[in-house]
mmCIF file of C-alpha atoms in Angstrom:
data_model
loop_
_atom_site.group_PDB
_atom_site.id
_atom_site.type_symbol
_atom_site.label_atom_id
_atom_site.label_comp_id
_atom_site.label_asym_id
_atom_site.label_seq_id
_atom_site.Cartn_x
_atom_site.Cartn_y
_atom_site.Cartn_z
ATOM 1 C CA UNK A 1 -31.414 -14.016 92.337
ATOM 2 C CA UNK A 2 -28.292 -14.624 90.262
ATOM 3 C CA UNK A 3 -27.494 -12.788 87.032
ATOM 4 C CA UNK A 4 -27.673 -14.836 83.859
ATOM 5 C CA UNK A 5 -24.475 -15.663 82.023
ATOM 6 C CA UNK A 6 -25.467 -14.497 78.559
ATOM 7 C CA UNK A 7 -22.593 -12.702 76.823
ATOM 8 C CA UNK A 8 -24.940 -10.023 75.485
ATOM 9 C CA UNK A 9 -26.300 -9.349 78.935
ATOM 10 C CA UNK A 10 -22.837 -9.172 80.455
ATOM 11 C CA UNK A 11 -21.722 -6.772 77.741
ATOM 12 C CA UNK A 12 -24.718 -4.574 78.405
ATOM 13 C CA UNK A 13 -24.031 -4.481 82.126
ATOM 14 C CA UNK A 14 -20.321 -3.804 81.708
ATOM 15 C CA UNK A 15 -21.006 -0.991 79.255
ATOM 16 C CA UNK A 16 -23.601 0.437 81.606
ATOM 17 C CA UNK A 17 -21.170 0.225 84.480
ATOM 18 C CA UNK A 18 -18.410 1.999 82.614
ATOM 19 C CA UNK A 19 -20.413 4.595 80.736
ATOM 20 C CA UNK A 20 -23.234 5.416 83.099
ATOM 21 C CA UNK A 21 -23.451 3.848 86.516
ATOM 22 C CA UNK A 22 -19.980 4.902 87.568
ATOM 23 C CA UNK A 23 -20.915 8.461 86.770
ATOM 24 C CA UNK A 24 -23.317 8.117 89.646
ATOM 25 C CA UNK A 25 -20.960 6.528 92.157
ATOM 26 C CA UNK A 26 -17.285 6.921 92.964
ATOM 27 C CA UNK A 27 -16.279 8.537 89.694
ATOM 28 C CA UNK A 28 -13.506 5.985 89.179
ATOM 29 C CA UNK A 29 -14.178 5.879 85.451
ATOM 30 C CA UNK A 30 -13.949 9.654 85.180
ATOM 31 C CA UNK A 31 -10.233 9.398 84.524
ATOM 32 C CA UNK A 32 -10.786 8.115 80.995
ATOM 33 C CA UNK A 33 -12.804 11.141 80.003
ATOM 34 C CA UNK A 34 -10.283 13.530 81.527
ATOM 35 C CA UNK A 35 -7.772 12.690 78.825
ATOM 36 C CA UNK A 36 -9.720 14.497 76.117
ATOM 37 C CA UNK A 37 -10.703 17.912 77.430
ATOM 38 C CA UNK A 38 -8.208 20.554 78.559
ATOM 39 C CA UNK A 39 -10.462 22.665 80.790
ATOM 40 C CA UNK A 40 -11.560 20.801 83.882
ATOM 41 C CA UNK A 41 -13.263 22.958 86.491
ATOM 42 C CA UNK A 42 -12.939 21.730 90.045
ATOM 43 C CA UNK A 43 -15.801 22.881 92.255
ATOM 44 C CA UNK A 44 -14.662 24.175 95.606
ATOM 45 C CA UNK A 45 -16.252 22.855 98.771
ATOM 46 C CA UNK A 46 -16.308 24.071 102.336
ATOM 47 C CA UNK A 47 -16.635 20.577 103.806
ATOM 48 C CA UNK A 48 -15.394 17.070 103.155
ATOM 49 C CA UNK A 49 -18.887 15.973 102.171
ATOM 50 C CA UNK A 50 -21.298 17.588 99.742
ATOM 51 C CA UNK A 51 -24.462 15.870 100.938
ATOM 52 C CA UNK A 52 -25.754 13.165 103.268
ATOM 53 C CA UNK A 53 -28.466 10.784 102.029
ATOM 54 C CA UNK A 54 -30.171 8.643 104.662
ATOM 55 C CA UNK A 55 -26.987 8.773 106.714
ATOM 56 C CA UNK A 56 -24.706 7.919 103.760
ATOM 57 C CA UNK A 57 -22.162 10.608 102.925
ATOM 58 C CA UNK A 58 -21.487 11.841 99.391
ATOM 59 C CA UNK A 59 -17.888 12.945 99.713
ATOM 60 C CA UNK A 60 -16.254 15.922 98.055
ATOM 61 C CA UNK A 61 -13.701 13.756 96.216
ATOM 62 C CA UNK A 62 -16.256 11.454 94.609
ATOM 63 C CA UNK A 63 -18.417 14.480 93.768
ATOM 64 C CA UNK A 64 -15.526 16.180 91.959
ATOM 65 C CA UNK A 65 -14.661 13.015 90.037
ATOM 66 C CA UNK A 66 -18.256 12.549 88.948
ATOM 67 C CA UNK A 67 -18.592 16.241 88.120
ATOM 68 C CA UNK A 68 -15.512 16.045 85.916
ATOM 69 C CA UNK A 69 -16.835 12.983 84.134
ATOM 70 C CA UNK A 70 -20.203 14.581 83.383
ATOM 71 C CA UNK A 71 -18.490 17.814 82.310
ATOM 72 C CA UNK A 72 -16.569 15.799 79.743
ATOM 73 C CA UNK A 73 -19.823 14.704 78.129
ATOM 74 C CA UNK A 74 -20.588 18.296 77.102
ATOM 75 C CA UNK A 75 -17.727 19.404 74.803
ATOM 76 C CA UNK A 76 -19.327 22.801 74.172
ATOM 77 C CA UNK A 77 -20.357 23.454 77.767
ATOM 78 C CA UNK A 78 -19.102 26.945 78.568
ATOM 79 C CA UNK A 79 -17.193 27.695 81.759
ATOM 80 C CA UNK A 80 -18.839 30.156 84.090
ATOM 81 C CA UNK A 81 -22.095 30.656 85.894
ATOM 82 C CA UNK A 82 -23.776 27.742 84.090
ATOM 83 C CA UNK A 83 -21.352 25.401 85.860
ATOM 84 C CA UNK A 84 -23.339 25.987 89.033
ATOM 85 C CA UNK A 85 -26.373 24.440 87.388
ATOM 86 C CA UNK A 86 -24.173 21.524 86.345
ATOM 87 C CA UNK A 87 -22.935 20.896 89.870
ATOM 88 C CA UNK A 88 -26.536 20.850 91.089
ATOM 89 C CA UNK A 89 -27.444 18.413 88.314
ATOM 90 C CA UNK A 90 -24.495 16.152 89.140
ATOM 91 C CA UNK A 91 -25.401 16.032 92.814
ATOM 92 C CA UNK A 92 -28.981 15.188 91.852
ATOM 93 C CA UNK A 93 -27.655 12.238 89.843
ATOM 94 C CA UNK A 94 -25.536 11.084 92.756
ATOM 95 C CA UNK A 95 -28.448 11.330 95.186
ATOM 96 C CA UNK A 96 -30.627 9.320 92.802
ATOM 97 C CA UNK A 97 -27.890 6.722 92.501
ATOM 98 C CA UNK A 98 -27.483 6.357 96.245
ATOM 99 C CA UNK A 99 -31.224 5.919 96.740
ATOM 100 C CA UNK A 100 -31.490 3.301 93.976
ATOM 101 C CA UNK A 101 -28.312 1.543 95.149
ATOM 102 C CA UNK A 102 -29.651 1.255 98.687
ATOM 103 C CA UNK A 103 -32.972 -0.040 97.382
ATOM 104 C CA UNK A 104 -31.198 -2.614 95.208
ATOM 105 C CA UNK A 105 -29.236 -3.779 98.241
ATOM 106 C CA UNK A 106 -32.447 -4.235 100.217
ATOM 107 C CA UNK A 107 -33.999 -6.244 97.386
ATOM 108 C CA UNK A 108 -31.599 -9.144 97.928
ATOM 109 C CA UNK A 109 -30.269 -9.212 94.371
ATOM 110 C CA UNK A 110 -27.089 -11.289 94.114
ATOM 111 C CA UNK A 111 -24.195 -10.630 91.749
ATOM 112 C CA UNK A 112 -22.279 -13.437 90.074
ATOM 113 C CA UNK A 113 -18.530 -13.319 90.801
ATOM 114 C CA UNK A 114 -17.737 -14.152 87.180
ATOM 115 C CA UNK A 115 -19.497 -11.029 85.960
ATOM 116 C CA UNK A 116 -17.527 -8.896 88.391
ATOM 117 C CA UNK A 117 -14.321 -10.502 87.119
ATOM 118 C CA UNK A 118 -15.302 -9.753 83.520
ATOM 119 C CA UNK A 119 -16.120 -6.140 84.369
ATOM 120 C CA UNK A 120 -12.762 -5.666 86.109
ATOM 121 C CA UNK A 121 -11.048 -7.212 83.106
ATOM 122 C CA UNK A 122 -12.790 -4.693 80.845
ATOM 123 C CA UNK A 123 -11.677 -1.820 83.059
ATOM 124 C CA UNK A 124 -8.065 -2.965 82.987
ATOM 125 C CA UNK A 125 -8.231 -3.259 79.204
ATOM 126 C CA UNK A 126 -8.804 0.496 79.014
ATOM 127 C CA UNK A 127 -5.164 1.009 79.968
ATOM 128 C CA UNK A 128 -2.166 0.250 77.781
ATOM 129 C CA UNK A 129 -0.704 -1.896 80.549
ATOM 130 C CA UNK A 130 -2.290 -3.518 83.564
ATOM 131 C CA UNK A 131 0.322 -1.847 85.762
ATOM 132 C CA UNK A 132 -1.073 1.528 84.658
ATOM 133 C CA UNK A 133 -4.450 0.526 86.062
ATOM 134 C CA UNK A 134 -2.912 -0.201 89.460
ATOM 135 C CA UNK A 135 -0.854 2.994 89.349
ATOM 136 C CA UNK A 136 -4.037 4.960 88.809
ATOM 137 C CA UNK A 137 -5.740 3.234 91.716
ATOM 138 C CA UNK A 138 -2.736 4.023 93.886
ATOM 139 C CA UNK A 139 -2.824 7.677 92.824
ATOM 140 C CA UNK A 140 -6.421 8.051 94.007
ATOM 141 C CA UNK A 141 -5.983 5.958 97.135
ATOM 142 C CA UNK A 142 -8.135 3.019 96.083
ATOM 143 C CA UNK A 143 -7.586 -0.710 96.081
ATOM 144 C CA UNK A 144 -8.782 -3.277 93.575
ATOM 145 C CA UNK A 145 -11.041 -4.671 96.282
ATOM 146 C CA UNK A 146 -12.769 -1.300 96.549
ATOM 147 C CA UNK A 147 -13.161 -1.153 92.780
ATOM 148 C CA UNK A 148 -14.699 -4.615 92.843
ATOM 149 C CA UNK A 149 -17.205 -3.438 95.441
ATOM 150 C CA UNK A 150 -18.086 -0.493 93.217
ATOM 151 C CA UNK A 151 -18.539 -2.770 90.218
ATOM 152 C CA UNK A 152 -20.674 -5.106 92.303
ATOM 153 C CA UNK A 153 -22.869 -2.230 93.471
ATOM 154 C CA UNK A 154 -23.394 -0.995 89.926
ATOM 155 C CA UNK A 155 -24.181 -4.440 88.559
ATOM 156 C CA UNK A 156 -26.667 -4.891 91.375
ATOM 157 C CA UNK A 157 -28.199 -1.488 90.680
ATOM 158 C CA UNK A 158 -28.562 -2.232 86.986
ATOM 159 C CA UNK A 159 -30.239 -5.548 87.777
ATOM 160 C CA UNK A 160 -32.653 -3.785 90.123
ATOM 161 C CA UNK A 161 -33.504 -1.204 87.460
ATOM 162 C CA UNK A 162 -34.123 -3.922 84.883
ATOM 163 C CA UNK A 163 -36.317 -5.781 87.360
ATOM 164 C CA UNK A 164 -38.287 -2.604 88.082
ATOM 165 C CA UNK A 165 -38.717 -1.772 84.400
ATOM 166 C CA UNK A 166 -39.800 -5.299 83.483
ATOM 167 C CA UNK A 167 -43.322 -4.270 84.509
ATOM 168 C CA UNK A 168 -43.526 -1.902 81.531
ATOM 169 C CA UNK A 169 -45.869 -3.047 78.771
ATOM 170 C CA UNK A 170 -47.424 -1.464 75.686
ATOM 171 C CA UNK A 171 -50.843 -2.448 74.377
ATOM 172 C CA UNK A 172 -51.896 -2.615 70.727
ATOM 173 C CA UNK A 173 -54.368 0.166 71.447
ATOM 174 C CA UNK A 174 -51.583 2.447 72.660
ATOM 175 C CA UNK A 175 -49.546 1.733 69.529
ATOM 176 C CA UNK A 176 -52.551 2.508 67.333
ATOM 177 C CA UNK A 177 -53.269 5.751 69.182
ATOM 178 C CA UNK A 178 -49.658 6.881 68.903
ATOM 179 C CA UNK A 179 -49.658 6.024 65.207
ATOM 180 C CA UNK A 180 -52.712 8.216 64.636
ATOM 181 C CA UNK A 181 -51.031 11.072 66.501
ATOM 182 C CA UNK A 182 -47.910 10.776 64.371
ATOM 183 C CA UNK A 183 -49.873 10.379 61.162
ATOM 184 C CA UNK A 184 -51.626 13.663 61.879
ATOM 185 C CA UNK A 185 -48.203 15.268 61.451
ATOM 186 C CA UNK A 186 -46.988 13.025 58.623
ATOM 187 C CA UNK A 187 -49.660 11.555 56.345
ATOM 188 C CA UNK A 188 -47.127 9.384 54.489
ATOM 189 C CA UNK A 189 -46.662 7.036 57.455
ATOM 190 C CA UNK A 190 -47.679 3.411 56.962
ATOM 191 C CA UNK A 191 -48.701 1.527 60.106
ATOM 192 C CA UNK A 192 -46.954 -1.723 59.230
ATOM 193 C CA UNK A 193 -43.686 0.119 58.602
ATOM 194 C CA UNK A 194 -43.570 2.072 61.860
ATOM 195 C CA UNK A 195 -45.540 -0.049 64.339
ATOM 196 C CA UNK A 196 -42.478 -1.784 65.795
ATOM 197 C CA UNK A 197 -40.644 1.522 66.180
ATOM 198 C CA UNK A 198 -43.648 3.088 67.899
ATOM 199 C CA UNK A 199 -43.989 0.143 70.276
ATOM 200 C CA UNK A 200 -40.276 0.360 71.118
ATOM 201 C CA UNK A 201 -40.480 4.123 71.722
ATOM 202 C CA UNK A 202 -43.510 3.780 73.978
ATOM 203 C CA UNK A 203 -41.884 0.946 75.900
ATOM 204 C CA UNK A 204 -38.760 3.016 76.563
ATOM 205 C CA UNK A 205 -40.916 5.931 77.693
ATOM 206 C CA UNK A 206 -42.769 3.689 80.142
ATOM 207 C CA UNK A 207 -39.525 2.226 81.459
ATOM 208 C CA UNK A 208 -38.104 5.701 82.015
ATOM 209 C CA UNK A 209 -41.286 6.801 83.751
ATOM 210 C CA UNK A 210 -41.261 3.784 86.064
ATOM 211 C CA UNK A 211 -37.707 4.586 87.140
ATOM 212 C CA UNK A 212 -38.434 8.309 87.510
ATOM 213 C CA UNK A 213 -41.507 7.584 89.637
ATOM 214 C CA UNK A 214 -39.525 5.246 91.877
ATOM 215 C CA UNK A 215 -36.805 7.858 92.358
ATOM 216 C CA UNK A 216 -39.386 10.454 93.361
ATOM 217 C CA UNK A 217 -40.951 8.034 95.847
ATOM 218 C CA UNK A 218 -37.568 7.304 97.392
ATOM 219 C CA UNK A 219 -36.673 11.007 97.580
ATOM 220 C CA UNK A 220 -39.958 11.848 99.259
ATOM 221 C CA UNK A 221 -39.230 9.312 101.992
ATOM 222 C CA UNK A 222 -35.505 10.068 102.300
ATOM 223 C CA UNK A 223 -33.583 12.282 104.674
ATOM 224 C CA UNK A 224 -31.342 14.413 102.467
ATOM 225 C CA UNK A 225 -29.020 17.129 103.736
ATOM 226 C CA UNK A 226 -27.152 19.206 101.147
ATOM 227 C CA UNK A 227 -24.060 20.923 102.508
ATOM 228 C CA UNK A 228 -22.907 22.752 99.375
ATOM 229 C CA UNK A 229 -23.991 26.431 99.624
ATOM 230 C CA UNK A 230 -24.008 26.963 95.844
ATOM 231 C CA UNK A 231 -26.356 24.042 95.243
ATOM 232 C CA UNK A 232 -28.550 25.230 98.107
ATOM 233 C CA UNK A 233 -28.613 28.675 96.496
ATOM 234 C CA UNK A 234 -29.601 27.246 93.121
ATOM 235 C CA UNK A 235 -32.405 25.224 94.655
ATOM 236 C CA UNK A 236 -33.680 28.210 96.579
ATOM 237 C CA UNK A 237 -33.608 30.337 93.420
ATOM 238 C CA UNK A 238 -35.528 27.673 91.497
ATOM 239 C CA UNK A 239 -38.172 27.886 94.219
ATOM 240 C CA UNK A 240 -38.050 31.714 93.915
ATOM 241 C CA UNK A 241 -36.942 31.968 97.534
ATOM 242 C CA UNK A 242 -34.616 34.841 96.735
ATOM 243 C CA UNK A 243 -33.697 35.761 100.318
ATOM 244 C CA UNK A 244 -32.495 32.237 101.034
ATOM 245 C CA UNK A 245 -30.688 32.083 97.701
ATOM 246 C CA UNK A 246 -28.883 35.341 98.464
ATOM 247 C CA UNK A 247 -27.840 34.066 101.892
ATOM 248 C CA UNK A 248 -26.407 30.854 100.440
ATOM 249 C CA UNK A 249 -24.539 32.690 97.672
ATOM 250 C CA UNK A 250 -23.106 35.057 100.268
ATOM 251 C CA UNK A 251 -21.968 32.049 102.311
ATOM 252 C CA UNK A 252 -20.241 30.641 99.231
ATOM 253 C CA UNK A 253 -18.561 33.994 98.559
ATOM 254 C CA UNK A 254 -17.353 34.231 102.152
ATOM 255 C CA UNK A 255 -15.678 30.853 101.655
ATOM 256 C CA UNK A 256 -14.414 31.399 98.092
ATOM 257 C CA UNK A 257 -14.309 35.086 97.241
ATOM 258 C CA UNK A 258 -12.165 34.839 94.097
ATOM 259 C CA UNK A 259 -14.845 33.253 91.899
ATOM 260 C CA UNK A 260 -16.374 36.054 89.775
ATOM 261 C CA UNK A 261 -19.374 33.929 88.873
ATOM 262 C CA UNK A 262 -20.446 33.661 92.491
ATOM 263 C CA UNK A 263 -20.629 37.454 92.629
ATOM 264 C CA UNK A 264 -22.572 37.522 89.354
ATOM 265 C CA UNK A 265 -25.026 34.916 90.620
ATOM 266 C CA UNK A 266 -25.531 36.903 93.824
ATOM 267 C CA UNK A 267 -26.066 40.058 91.769
ATOM 268 C CA UNK A 268 -28.865 38.439 89.767
ATOM 269 C CA UNK A 269 -30.596 37.313 92.949
ATOM 270 C CA UNK A 270 -30.236 40.771 94.503
ATOM 271 C CA UNK A 271 -31.892 42.233 91.405
ATOM 272 C CA UNK A 272 -34.854 39.930 92.040
ATOM 273 C CA UNK A 273 -35.026 41.435 95.529
ATOM 274 C CA UNK A 274 -34.949 44.995 94.089
ATOM 275 C CA UNK A 275 -31.681 45.676 95.899
ATOM 276 C CA UNK A 276 -30.252 47.496 92.895
ATOM 277 C CA UNK A 277 -27.269 49.178 94.555
ATOM 278 C CA UNK A 278 -26.073 45.937 96.138
ATOM 279 C CA UNK A 279 -26.560 44.121 92.840
ATOM 280 C CA UNK A 280 -24.416 46.655 90.978
ATOM 281 C CA UNK A 281 -21.738 46.378 93.657
ATOM 282 C CA UNK A 282 -21.731 42.600 93.160
ATOM 283 C CA UNK A 283 -21.332 42.972 89.386
ATOM 284 C CA UNK A 284 -18.440 45.366 89.991
ATOM 285 C CA UNK A 285 -16.861 42.953 92.464
ATOM 286 C CA UNK A 286 -17.177 40.163 89.895
ATOM 287 C CA UNK A 287 -15.235 42.247 87.383
ATOM 288 C CA UNK A 288 -12.637 43.124 90.017
ATOM 289 C CA UNK A 289 -11.848 39.546 91.026
ATOM 290 C CA UNK A 290 -12.042 38.360 87.410
ATOM 291 C CA UNK A 291 -9.167 40.699 86.466
ATOM 292 C CA UNK A 292 -10.168 40.931 82.809
ATOM 293 C CA UNK A 293 -10.207 37.196 82.147
ATOM 294 C CA UNK A 294 -13.787 36.490 81.054
ATOM 295 C CA UNK A 295 -15.698 38.519 78.493
ATOM 296 C CA UNK A 296 -19.102 37.538 79.860
ATOM 297 C CA UNK A 297 -18.270 39.154 83.215
ATOM 298 C CA UNK A 298 -17.709 42.499 81.509
ATOM 299 C CA UNK A 299 -20.823 41.966 79.390
ATOM 300 C CA UNK A 300 -22.943 41.440 82.510
ATOM 301 C CA UNK A 301 -21.408 44.504 84.156
ATOM 302 C CA UNK A 302 -22.080 46.569 81.038
ATOM 303 C CA UNK A 303 -25.710 45.510 80.973
ATOM 304 C CA UNK A 304 -26.051 46.386 84.659
ATOM 305 C CA UNK A 305 -24.673 49.866 83.958
ATOM 306 C CA UNK A 306 -26.949 50.252 80.938
ATOM 307 C CA UNK A 307 -30.041 49.300 82.950
ATOM 308 C CA UNK A 308 -29.173 52.120 85.352
ATOM 309 C CA UNK A 309 -28.612 54.711 82.633
ATOM 310 C CA UNK A 310 -24.837 54.751 83.203
ATOM 311 C CA UNK A 311 -24.149 54.633 79.478
ATOM 312 C CA UNK A 312 -20.493 55.692 79.452
ATOM 313 C CA UNK A 313 -19.576 53.004 81.958
ATOM 314 C CA UNK A 314 -21.684 50.503 80.015
ATOM 315 C CA UNK A 315 -19.877 51.283 76.754
ATOM 316 C CA UNK A 316 -16.500 50.909 78.440
ATOM 317 C CA UNK A 317 -17.454 47.517 79.877
ATOM 318 C CA UNK A 318 -18.761 46.357 76.483
ATOM 319 C CA UNK A 319 -15.500 47.390 74.809
ATOM 320 C CA UNK A 320 -13.537 45.440 77.416
ATOM 321 C CA UNK A 321 -15.716 42.397 76.754
ATOM 322 C CA UNK A 322 -14.987 42.651 73.035
ATOM 323 C CA UNK A 323 -11.269 43.027 73.653
ATOM 324 C CA UNK A 324 -11.109 40.069 76.037
ATOM 325 C CA UNK A 325 -12.868 37.733 73.612
ATOM 326 C CA UNK A 326 -10.930 38.818 70.552
ATOM 327 C CA UNK A 327 -12.501 37.041 67.594
ATOM 328 C CA UNK A 328 -13.777 33.827 69.147
ATOM 329 C CA UNK A 329 -17.441 34.022 70.132
ATOM 330 C CA UNK A 330 -19.702 35.239 67.347
ATOM 331 C CA UNK A 331 -22.757 35.159 69.595
ATOM 332 C CA UNK A 332 -21.080 37.432 72.151
ATOM 333 C CA UNK A 333 -20.154 39.965 69.478
ATOM 334 C CA UNK A 334 -23.696 39.863 68.098
ATOM 335 C CA UNK A 335 -24.965 40.850 71.553
ATOM 336 C CA UNK A 336 -22.329 43.565 71.833
ATOM 337 C CA UNK A 337 -23.305 44.962 68.438
ATOM 338 C CA UNK A 338 -26.927 45.163 69.563
ATOM 339 C CA UNK A 339 -25.966 46.867 72.835
ATOM 340 C CA UNK A 340 -23.780 49.424 71.070
ATOM 341 C CA UNK A 341 -26.621 50.183 68.658
ATOM 342 C CA UNK A 342 -28.963 50.700 71.619
ATOM 343 C CA UNK A 343 -26.438 53.187 73.015
ATOM 344 C CA UNK A 344 -26.221 54.983 69.662
ATOM 345 C CA UNK A 345 -22.550 54.056 69.231
ATOM 346 C CA UNK A 346 -22.540 53.261 65.516
ATOM 347 C CA UNK A 347 -18.749 53.022 65.140
ATOM 348 C CA UNK A 348 -18.549 50.446 67.919
ATOM 349 C CA UNK A 349 -21.467 48.551 66.398
ATOM 350 C CA UNK A 350 -19.789 48.577 62.973
ATOM 351 C CA UNK A 351 -16.572 47.250 64.499
ATOM 352 C CA UNK A 352 -18.494 44.403 66.107
ATOM 353 C CA UNK A 353 -20.074 43.595 62.742
ATOM 354 C CA UNK A 354 -16.622 43.373 61.170
ATOM 355 C CA UNK A 355 -15.570 40.945 63.899
ATOM 356 C CA UNK A 356 -18.748 38.906 63.377
ATOM 357 C CA UNK A 357 -18.016 38.709 59.644
ATOM 358 C CA UNK A 358 -14.436 37.555 60.231
ATOM 359 C CA UNK A 359 -15.585 34.898 62.690
ATOM 360 C CA UNK A 360 -18.167 33.693 60.161
ATOM 361 C CA UNK A 361 -15.506 33.535 57.442
ATOM 362 C CA UNK A 362 -13.193 31.525 59.683
ATOM 363 C CA UNK A 363 -15.995 29.145 60.614
ATOM 364 C CA UNK A 364 -16.837 28.671 56.935
ATOM 365 C CA UNK A 365 -13.190 27.951 56.183
ATOM 366 C CA UNK A 366 -12.993 25.391 58.971
ATOM 367 C CA UNK A 367 -16.234 23.801 57.807
ATOM 368 C CA UNK A 368 -14.847 23.547 54.285
ATOM 369 C CA UNK A 369 -11.660 21.922 55.568
ATOM 370 C CA UNK A 370 -13.660 19.498 57.667
ATOM 371 C CA UNK A 371 -15.897 18.579 54.738
ATOM 372 C CA UNK A 372 -12.833 18.010 52.582
ATOM 373 C CA UNK A 373 -11.312 15.755 55.230
ATOM 374 C CA UNK A 374 -14.616 13.897 55.634
ATOM 375 C CA UNK A 375 -14.919 13.324 51.883
ATOM 376 C CA UNK A 376 -11.382 11.955 51.716
ATOM 377 C CA UNK A 377 -12.021 9.760 54.722
ATOM 378 C CA UNK A 378 -15.198 8.324 53.212
ATOM 379 C CA UNK A 379 -13.381 7.652 49.944
ATOM 380 C CA UNK A 380 -10.654 5.791 51.823
ATOM 381 C CA UNK A 381 -13.294 3.681 53.573
ATOM 382 C CA UNK A 382 -14.946 2.881 50.254
ATOM 383 C CA UNK A 383 -11.567 1.963 48.773
ATOM 384 C CA UNK A 384 -10.816 -0.332 51.715
ATOM 385 C CA UNK A 385 -14.238 -1.922 51.339
ATOM 386 C CA UNK A 386 -13.670 -2.560 47.630
ATOM 387 C CA UNK A 387 -10.247 -4.051 48.331
ATOM 388 C CA UNK A 388 -11.725 -6.195 51.080
ATOM 389 C CA UNK A 389 -14.503 -7.444 48.821
ATOM 390 C CA UNK A 390 -11.990 -8.237 46.061
ATOM 391 C CA UNK A 391 -9.772 -10.105 48.500
ATOM 392 C CA UNK A 392 -12.749 -12.066 49.818
ATOM 393 C CA UNK A 393 -13.858 -12.957 46.300
ATOM 394 C CA UNK A 394 -10.334 -14.095 45.397
ATOM 395 C CA UNK A 395 -10.202 -16.212 48.540
ATOM 396 C CA UNK A 396 -13.571 -17.765 47.772
ATOM 397 C CA UNK A 397 -12.482 -18.466 44.188
ATOM 398 C CA UNK A 398 -9.319 -20.139 45.454
ATOM 399 C CA UNK A 399 -11.273 -22.264 47.891
ATOM 400 C CA UNK A 400 -13.678 -23.272 45.121
ATOM 401 C CA UNK A 401 -10.752 -24.222 42.880
ATOM 402 C CA UNK A 402 -9.224 -26.347 45.596
ATOM 403 C CA UNK A 403 -12.589 -27.991 46.174
ATOM 404 C CA UNK A 404 -12.962 -28.789 42.470
ATOM 405 C CA UNK A 405 -9.468 -30.304 42.345
ATOM 406 C CA UNK A 406 -10.128 -32.479 45.379
ATOM 407 C CA UNK A 407 -13.362 -33.749 43.839
ATOM 408 C CA UNK A 408 -11.501 -34.701 40.649
#
């Protein structure tokens, strides 16, 4: 089967390739996102491959590139323990992609060379100069031929997904039933006004479900070996297999002891196992290796002390957390205020409230400045639109005048 040559279809596939499919493959497109965000965590790994899917390796380099790209999509994603969930999520995406890619390859779908050429052209256009594109490829040890193969794989995958989802259909009865469900929440709805939207929503839901079901079928039949101890720990914890989770976190710590969040994650698992002394030691180790860098590490340590009735140590850890953050995170200081109140430390609680108030004032000031900028920007757009309309009218009037003269 050859792809069609419709410009709209090509645009859709190229956009998909750049914005989505590459997230799930080599990560080559990740470089564009890296330009915008200063903090880029790089997950450590104990091996050159993170996982093996049906004999196909997912390498550490491509995992890091994809991880960085996905991280860029969450501008408010906080560094720390939650990054471990993200790395598990990213690997899940990459496993899904490999399974779908392999299935697309088996299906015999063919990719038109012209579409690959157009996709490569679009990639090169993302750089100021074409030479910059080749310099980037050189810096990551890739050739244009390898990029073309990646593009081809993603175009093929997208075609397979579209073929799979083409079976989705929505009946009039389903639209009517969904309308009644929505009308129960909003009596002002008129069927004729929302029917098309409902049909579109239901169709997208069915398409998504078809793809999700296929992924689950492929996973169930696949041989998947995950070699990253942190991801194995997360999966074990999700299954409430705390002993296995603790063992995997300990393996990760043995390989990368300087990450405070590994110690914190282990501590939480040890608490689930009622190994309180070991859990406290892990919280303390987290604070030791963190060296006063992250407020949330001290907050977690303080809460661990508080749970054990070690109130003086808890208060000291909470004060360190407040000092480390300064006046940045209003939510953190709200928690600290509550903890100080629970300890009966009214002066500390009052100080946290003052910080909360100053943060709120600064946020209000920034919001006011942003709104002012937005208003000015919208006015400039309106002004440009008016000028454009006037220019167009003048041009049309001139053309009409010329037409009248020629007729005379």
